[in-house]
Amino acid sequence: VIKRGCWIGQNVVVLPGVTIGELCIIGANSVVTKSVPDRCIALGNPARVIKKWVESAQEWLSVT
């Protein structure tokens, strides 16, 4: 399932059973093996969430 407002880069592979949340960004050449929560940036092989939008701060914060 790919929800509303997602941006998916070139050559991305999304495996069966995975959900990509609303307003997500998936980097080019990524392989999405697990579901991605809403408003996140994910990239890599396998794709990992690297940033999440924090509404209260109105900015992207690193997830490390």
mmCIF file of N, CA and C in Angstrom:
data_model
loop_
_atom_site.group_PDB
_atom_site.id
_atom_site.type_symbol
_atom_site.label_atom_id
_atom_site.label_comp_id
_atom_site.label_asym_id
_atom_site.label_seq_id
_atom_site.Cartn_x
_atom_site.Cartn_y
_atom_site.Cartn_z
ATOM 1 N N VAL A 1 0.849 -1.170 0.000
ATOM 2 C CA VAL A 1 0.000 0.000 0.000
ATOM 3 C C VAL A 1 0.898 1.237 0.000
ATOM 4 N N ILE A 2 0.611 2.162 -0.894
ATOM 5 C CA ILE A 2 1.321 3.437 -0.941
ATOM 6 C C ILE A 2 0.278 4.515 -0.700
ATOM 7 N N LYS A 3 0.421 5.212 0.420
ATOM 8 C CA LYS A 3 -0.588 6.193 0.818
ATOM 9 C C LYS A 3 -0.388 7.537 0.120
ATOM 10 N N ARG A 4 -1.290 8.459 0.392
ATOM 11 C CA ARG A 4 -1.396 9.764 -0.252
ATOM 12 C C ARG A 4 -0.126 10.601 -0.107
ATOM 13 N N GLY A 5 0.274 11.241 -1.196
ATOM 14 C CA GLY A 5 1.316 12.252 -1.170
ATOM 15 C C GLY A 5 2.740 11.757 -1.101
ATOM 16 N N CYS A 6 2.990 10.495 -1.382
ATOM 17 C CA CYS A 6 4.354 9.957 -1.318
ATOM 18 C C CYS A 6 5.157 10.363 -2.537
ATOM 19 N N TRP A 7 6.443 10.504 -2.341
ATOM 20 C CA TRP A 7 7.367 10.722 -3.446
ATOM 21 C C TRP A 7 8.315 9.536 -3.435
ATOM 22 N N ILE A 8 8.364 8.799 -4.536
ATOM 23 C CA ILE A 8 9.191 7.601 -4.625
ATOM 24 C C ILE A 8 10.200 7.807 -5.744
ATOM 25 N N GLY A 9 11.471 7.703 -5.397
ATOM 26 C CA GLY A 9 12.549 7.943 -6.347
ATOM 27 C C GLY A 9 12.645 6.860 -7.416
ATOM 28 N N GLN A 10 13.528 7.101 -8.353
ATOM 29 C CA GLN A 10 13.741 6.204 -9.484
ATOM 30 C C GLN A 10 14.316 4.867 -9.036
ATOM 31 N N ASN A 11 13.878 3.778 -9.657
ATOM 32 C CA ASN A 11 14.366 2.420 -9.438
ATOM 33 C C ASN A 11 14.122 1.887 -8.033
ATOM 34 N N VAL A 12 13.123 2.381 -7.329
ATOM 35 C CA VAL A 12 12.793 1.873 -5.996
ATOM 36 C C VAL A 12 12.034 0.562 -6.135
ATOM 37 N N VAL A 13 12.362 -0.398 -5.268
ATOM 38 C CA VAL A 13 11.654 -1.674 -5.211
ATOM 39 C C VAL A 13 10.886 -1.717 -3.902
ATOM 40 N N VAL A 14 9.573 -1.929 -3.977
ATOM 41 C CA VAL A 14 8.728 -2.050 -2.789
ATOM 42 C C VAL A 14 8.242 -3.495 -2.742
ATOM 43 N N LEU A 15 8.633 -4.216 -1.687
ATOM 44 C CA LEU A 15 8.270 -5.622 -1.575
ATOM 45 C C LEU A 15 6.802 -5.787 -1.194
ATOM 46 N N PRO A 16 6.215 -6.957 -1.515
ATOM 47 C CA PRO A 16 4.800 -7.198 -1.193
ATOM 48 C C PRO A 16 4.540 -7.123 0.310
ATOM 49 N N GLY A 17 3.372 -6.606 0.681
ATOM 50 C CA GLY A 17 2.967 -6.533 2.074
ATOM 51 C C GLY A 17 3.469 -5.310 2.822
ATOM 52 N N VAL A 18 4.200 -4.436 2.143
ATOM 53 C CA VAL A 18 4.774 -3.238 2.774
ATOM 54 C C VAL A 18 3.813 -2.072 2.603
ATOM 55 N N THR A 19 3.703 -1.231 3.645
ATOM 56 C CA THR A 19 2.905 -0.015 3.586
ATOM 57 C C THR A 19 3.827 1.179 3.703
ATOM 58 N N ILE A 20 3.680 2.122 2.790
ATOM 59 C CA ILE A 20 4.429 3.378 2.843
ATOM 60 C C ILE A 20 3.436 4.446 3.264
ATOM 61 N N GLY A 21 3.710 5.097 4.400
ATOM 62 C CA GLY A 21 2.793 6.052 5.005
ATOM 63 C C GLY A 21 2.623 7.326 4.197
ATOM 64 N N GLU A 22 1.680 8.169 4.636
ATOM 65 C CA GLU A 22 1.386 9.432 3.951
ATOM 66 C C GLU A 22 2.583 10.371 3.972
ATOM 67 N N LEU A 23 2.765 11.087 2.869
ATOM 68 C CA LEU A 23 3.763 12.143 2.727
ATOM 69 C C LEU A 23 5.194 11.665 2.984
ATOM 70 N N CYS A 24 5.490 10.426 2.606
ATOM 71 C CA CYS A 24 6.844 9.885 2.760
ATOM 72 C C CYS A 24 7.688 10.174 1.528
ATOM 73 N N ILE A 25 8.995 10.161 1.735
ATOM 74 C CA ILE A 25 9.960 10.290 0.650
ATOM 75 C C ILE A 25 10.829 9.046 0.690
ATOM 76 N N ILE A 26 10.900 8.344 -0.443
ATOM 77 C CA ILE A 26 11.744 7.150 -0.549
ATOM 78 C C ILE A 26 12.837 7.472 -1.563
ATOM 79 N N GLY A 27 14.088 7.390 -1.134
ATOM 80 C CA GLY A 27 15.227 7.744 -1.981
ATOM 81 C C GLY A 27 15.418 6.786 -3.143
ATOM 82 N N ALA A 28 16.010 7.292 -4.212
ATOM 83 C CA ALA A 28 16.257 6.509 -5.422
ATOM 84 C C ALA A 28 17.068 5.258 -5.111
ATOM 85 N N ASN A 29 16.788 4.188 -5.846
ATOM 86 C CA ASN A 29 17.481 2.903 -5.773
ATOM 87 C C ASN A 29 17.310 2.191 -4.434
ATOM 88 N N SER A 30 16.326 2.575 -3.637
ATOM 89 C CA SER A 30 16.091 1.929 -2.343
ATOM 90 C C SER A 30 15.276 0.660 -2.517
ATOM 91 N N VAL A 31 15.425 -0.260 -1.556
ATOM 92 C CA VAL A 31 14.628 -1.483 -1.504
ATOM 93 C C VAL A 31 13.860 -1.443 -0.194
ATOM 94 N N VAL A 32 12.548 -1.256 -0.285
ATOM 95 C CA VAL A 32 11.708 -1.111 0.907
ATOM 96 C C VAL A 32 11.222 -2.503 1.321
ATOM 97 N N THR A 33 11.775 -3.003 2.448
ATOM 98 C CA THR A 33 11.450 -4.346 2.937
ATOM 99 C C THR A 33 10.504 -4.321 4.124
ATOM 100 N N LYS A 34 10.410 -3.166 4.821
ATOM 101 C CA LYS A 34 9.531 -3.006 5.981
ATOM 102 C C LYS A 34 8.667 -1.767 5.786
ATOM 103 N N SER A 35 7.545 -1.737 6.467
ATOM 104 C CA SER A 35 6.648 -0.590 6.372
ATOM 105 C C SER A 35 7.320 0.678 6.886
ATOM 106 N N VAL A 36 6.964 1.813 6.275
ATOM 107 C CA VAL A 36 7.523 3.118 6.625
ATOM 108 C C VAL A 36 6.390 3.962 7.205
ATOM 109 N N PRO A 37 6.597 4.547 8.421
ATOM 110 C CA PRO A 37 5.535 5.369 9.021
ATOM 111 C C PRO A 37 5.278 6.655 8.239
ATOM 112 N N ASP A 38 4.193 7.342 8.561
ATOM 113 C CA ASP A 38 3.843 8.611 7.918
ATOM 114 C C ASP A 38 4.948 9.646 8.109
ATOM 115 N N ARG A 39 5.101 10.513 7.090
ATOM 116 C CA ARG A 39 5.992 11.688 7.146
ATOM 117 C C ARG A 39 7.429 11.345 7.515
ATOM 118 N N CYS A 40 8.006 10.388 6.783
ATOM 119 C CA CYS A 40 9.390 9.979 7.020
ATOM 120 C C CYS A 40 10.170 10.000 5.714
ATOM 121 N N ILE A 41 11.491 10.086 5.838
ATOM 122 C CA ILE A 41 12.388 9.936 4.700
ATOM 123 C C ILE A 41 13.132 8.626 4.908
ATOM 124 N N ALA A 42 13.069 7.733 3.921
ATOM 125 C CA ALA A 42 13.744 6.443 4.004
ATOM 126 C C ALA A 42 14.590 6.242 2.756
ATOM 127 N N LEU A 43 15.734 5.583 2.939
ATOM 128 C CA LEU A 43 16.590 5.280 1.796
ATOM 129 C C LEU A 43 17.520 4.130 2.127
ATOM 130 N N GLY A 44 18.103 3.561 1.086
ATOM 131 C CA GLY A 44 19.085 2.495 1.244
ATOM 132 C C GLY A 44 18.565 1.128 0.861
ATOM 133 N N ASN A 45 19.453 0.140 1.036
ATOM 134 C CA ASN A 45 19.130 -1.245 0.721
ATOM 135 C C ASN A 45 19.599 -2.115 1.879
ATOM 136 N N PRO A 46 18.710 -2.535 2.771
ATOM 137 C CA PRO A 46 17.274 -2.246 2.800
ATOM 138 C C PRO A 46 17.007 -0.823 3.268
ATOM 139 N N ALA A 47 15.875 -0.275 2.887
ATOM 140 C CA ALA A 47 15.543 1.114 3.227
ATOM 141 C C ALA A 47 15.382 1.270 4.735
ATOM 142 N N ARG A 48 15.975 2.337 5.265
ATOM 143 C CA ARG A 48 15.866 2.682 6.681
ATOM 144 C C ARG A 48 15.369 4.114 6.792
ATOM 145 N N VAL A 49 14.577 4.379 7.816
ATOM 146 C CA VAL A 49 14.096 5.736 8.058
ATOM 147 C C VAL A 49 15.267 6.543 8.612
ATOM 148 N N ILE A 50 15.571 7.684 7.956
ATOM 149 C CA ILE A 50 16.673 8.521 8.430
ATOM 150 C C ILE A 50 16.190 9.836 9.033
ATOM 151 N N LYS A 51 14.990 10.289 8.616
ATOM 152 C CA LYS A 51 14.436 11.525 9.160
ATOM 153 C C LYS A 51 12.929 11.389 9.290
ATOM 154 N N LYS A 52 12.388 12.140 10.255
ATOM 155 C CA LYS A 52 10.942 12.151 10.498
ATOM 156 C C LYS A 52 10.506 13.598 10.685
ATOM 157 N N TRP A 53 9.359 13.946 10.117
ATOM 158 C CA TRP A 53 8.814 15.296 10.250
ATOM 159 C C TRP A 53 8.165 15.427 11.622
ATOM 160 N N VAL A 54 8.589 16.443 12.383
ATOM 161 C CA VAL A 54 8.019 16.703 13.704
ATOM 162 C C VAL A 54 7.151 17.949 13.578
ATOM 163 N N GLU A 55 5.856 17.744 13.698
ATOM 164 C CA GLU A 55 4.895 18.820 13.480
ATOM 165 C C GLU A 55 5.082 19.969 14.476
ATOM 166 N N SER A 56 5.317 19.653 15.732
ATOM 167 C CA SER A 56 5.443 20.700 16.753
ATOM 168 C C SER A 56 6.654 21.601 16.512
ATOM 169 N N ALA A 57 7.737 21.033 15.973
ATOM 170 C CA ALA A 57 8.947 21.816 15.701
ATOM 171 C C ALA A 57 8.966 22.361 14.274
ATOM 172 N N GLN A 58 8.073 21.860 13.420
ATOM 173 C CA GLN A 58 8.004 22.257 12.010
ATOM 174 C C GLN A 58 9.346 22.050 11.295
ATOM 175 N N GLU A 59 9.972 20.845 11.523
ATOM 176 C CA GLU A 59 11.240 20.547 10.852
ATOM 177 C C GLU A 59 11.487 19.042 10.819
ATOM 178 N N TRP A 60 12.401 18.640 9.945
ATOM 179 C CA TRP A 60 12.836 17.258 9.839
ATOM 180 C C TRP A 60 13.868 17.002 10.926
ATOM 181 N N LEU A 61 13.698 15.936 11.686
ATOM 182 C CA LEU A 61 14.671 15.559 12.712
ATOM 183 C C LEU A 61 15.237 14.180 12.412
ATOM 184 N N SER A 62 16.542 14.027 12.640
ATOM 185 C CA SER A 62 17.211 12.751 12.402
ATOM 186 C C SER A 62 16.696 11.680 13.343
ATOM 187 N N VAL A 63 16.638 10.459 12.823
ATOM 188 C CA VAL A 63 16.218 9.307 13.617
ATOM 189 C C VAL A 63 17.455 8.439 13.823
ATOM 190 N N THR A 64 18.259 8.782 14.815
ATOM 191 C CA THR A 64 19.473 7.999 15.094
ATOM 192 C C THR A 64 19.655 7.766 16.561
#
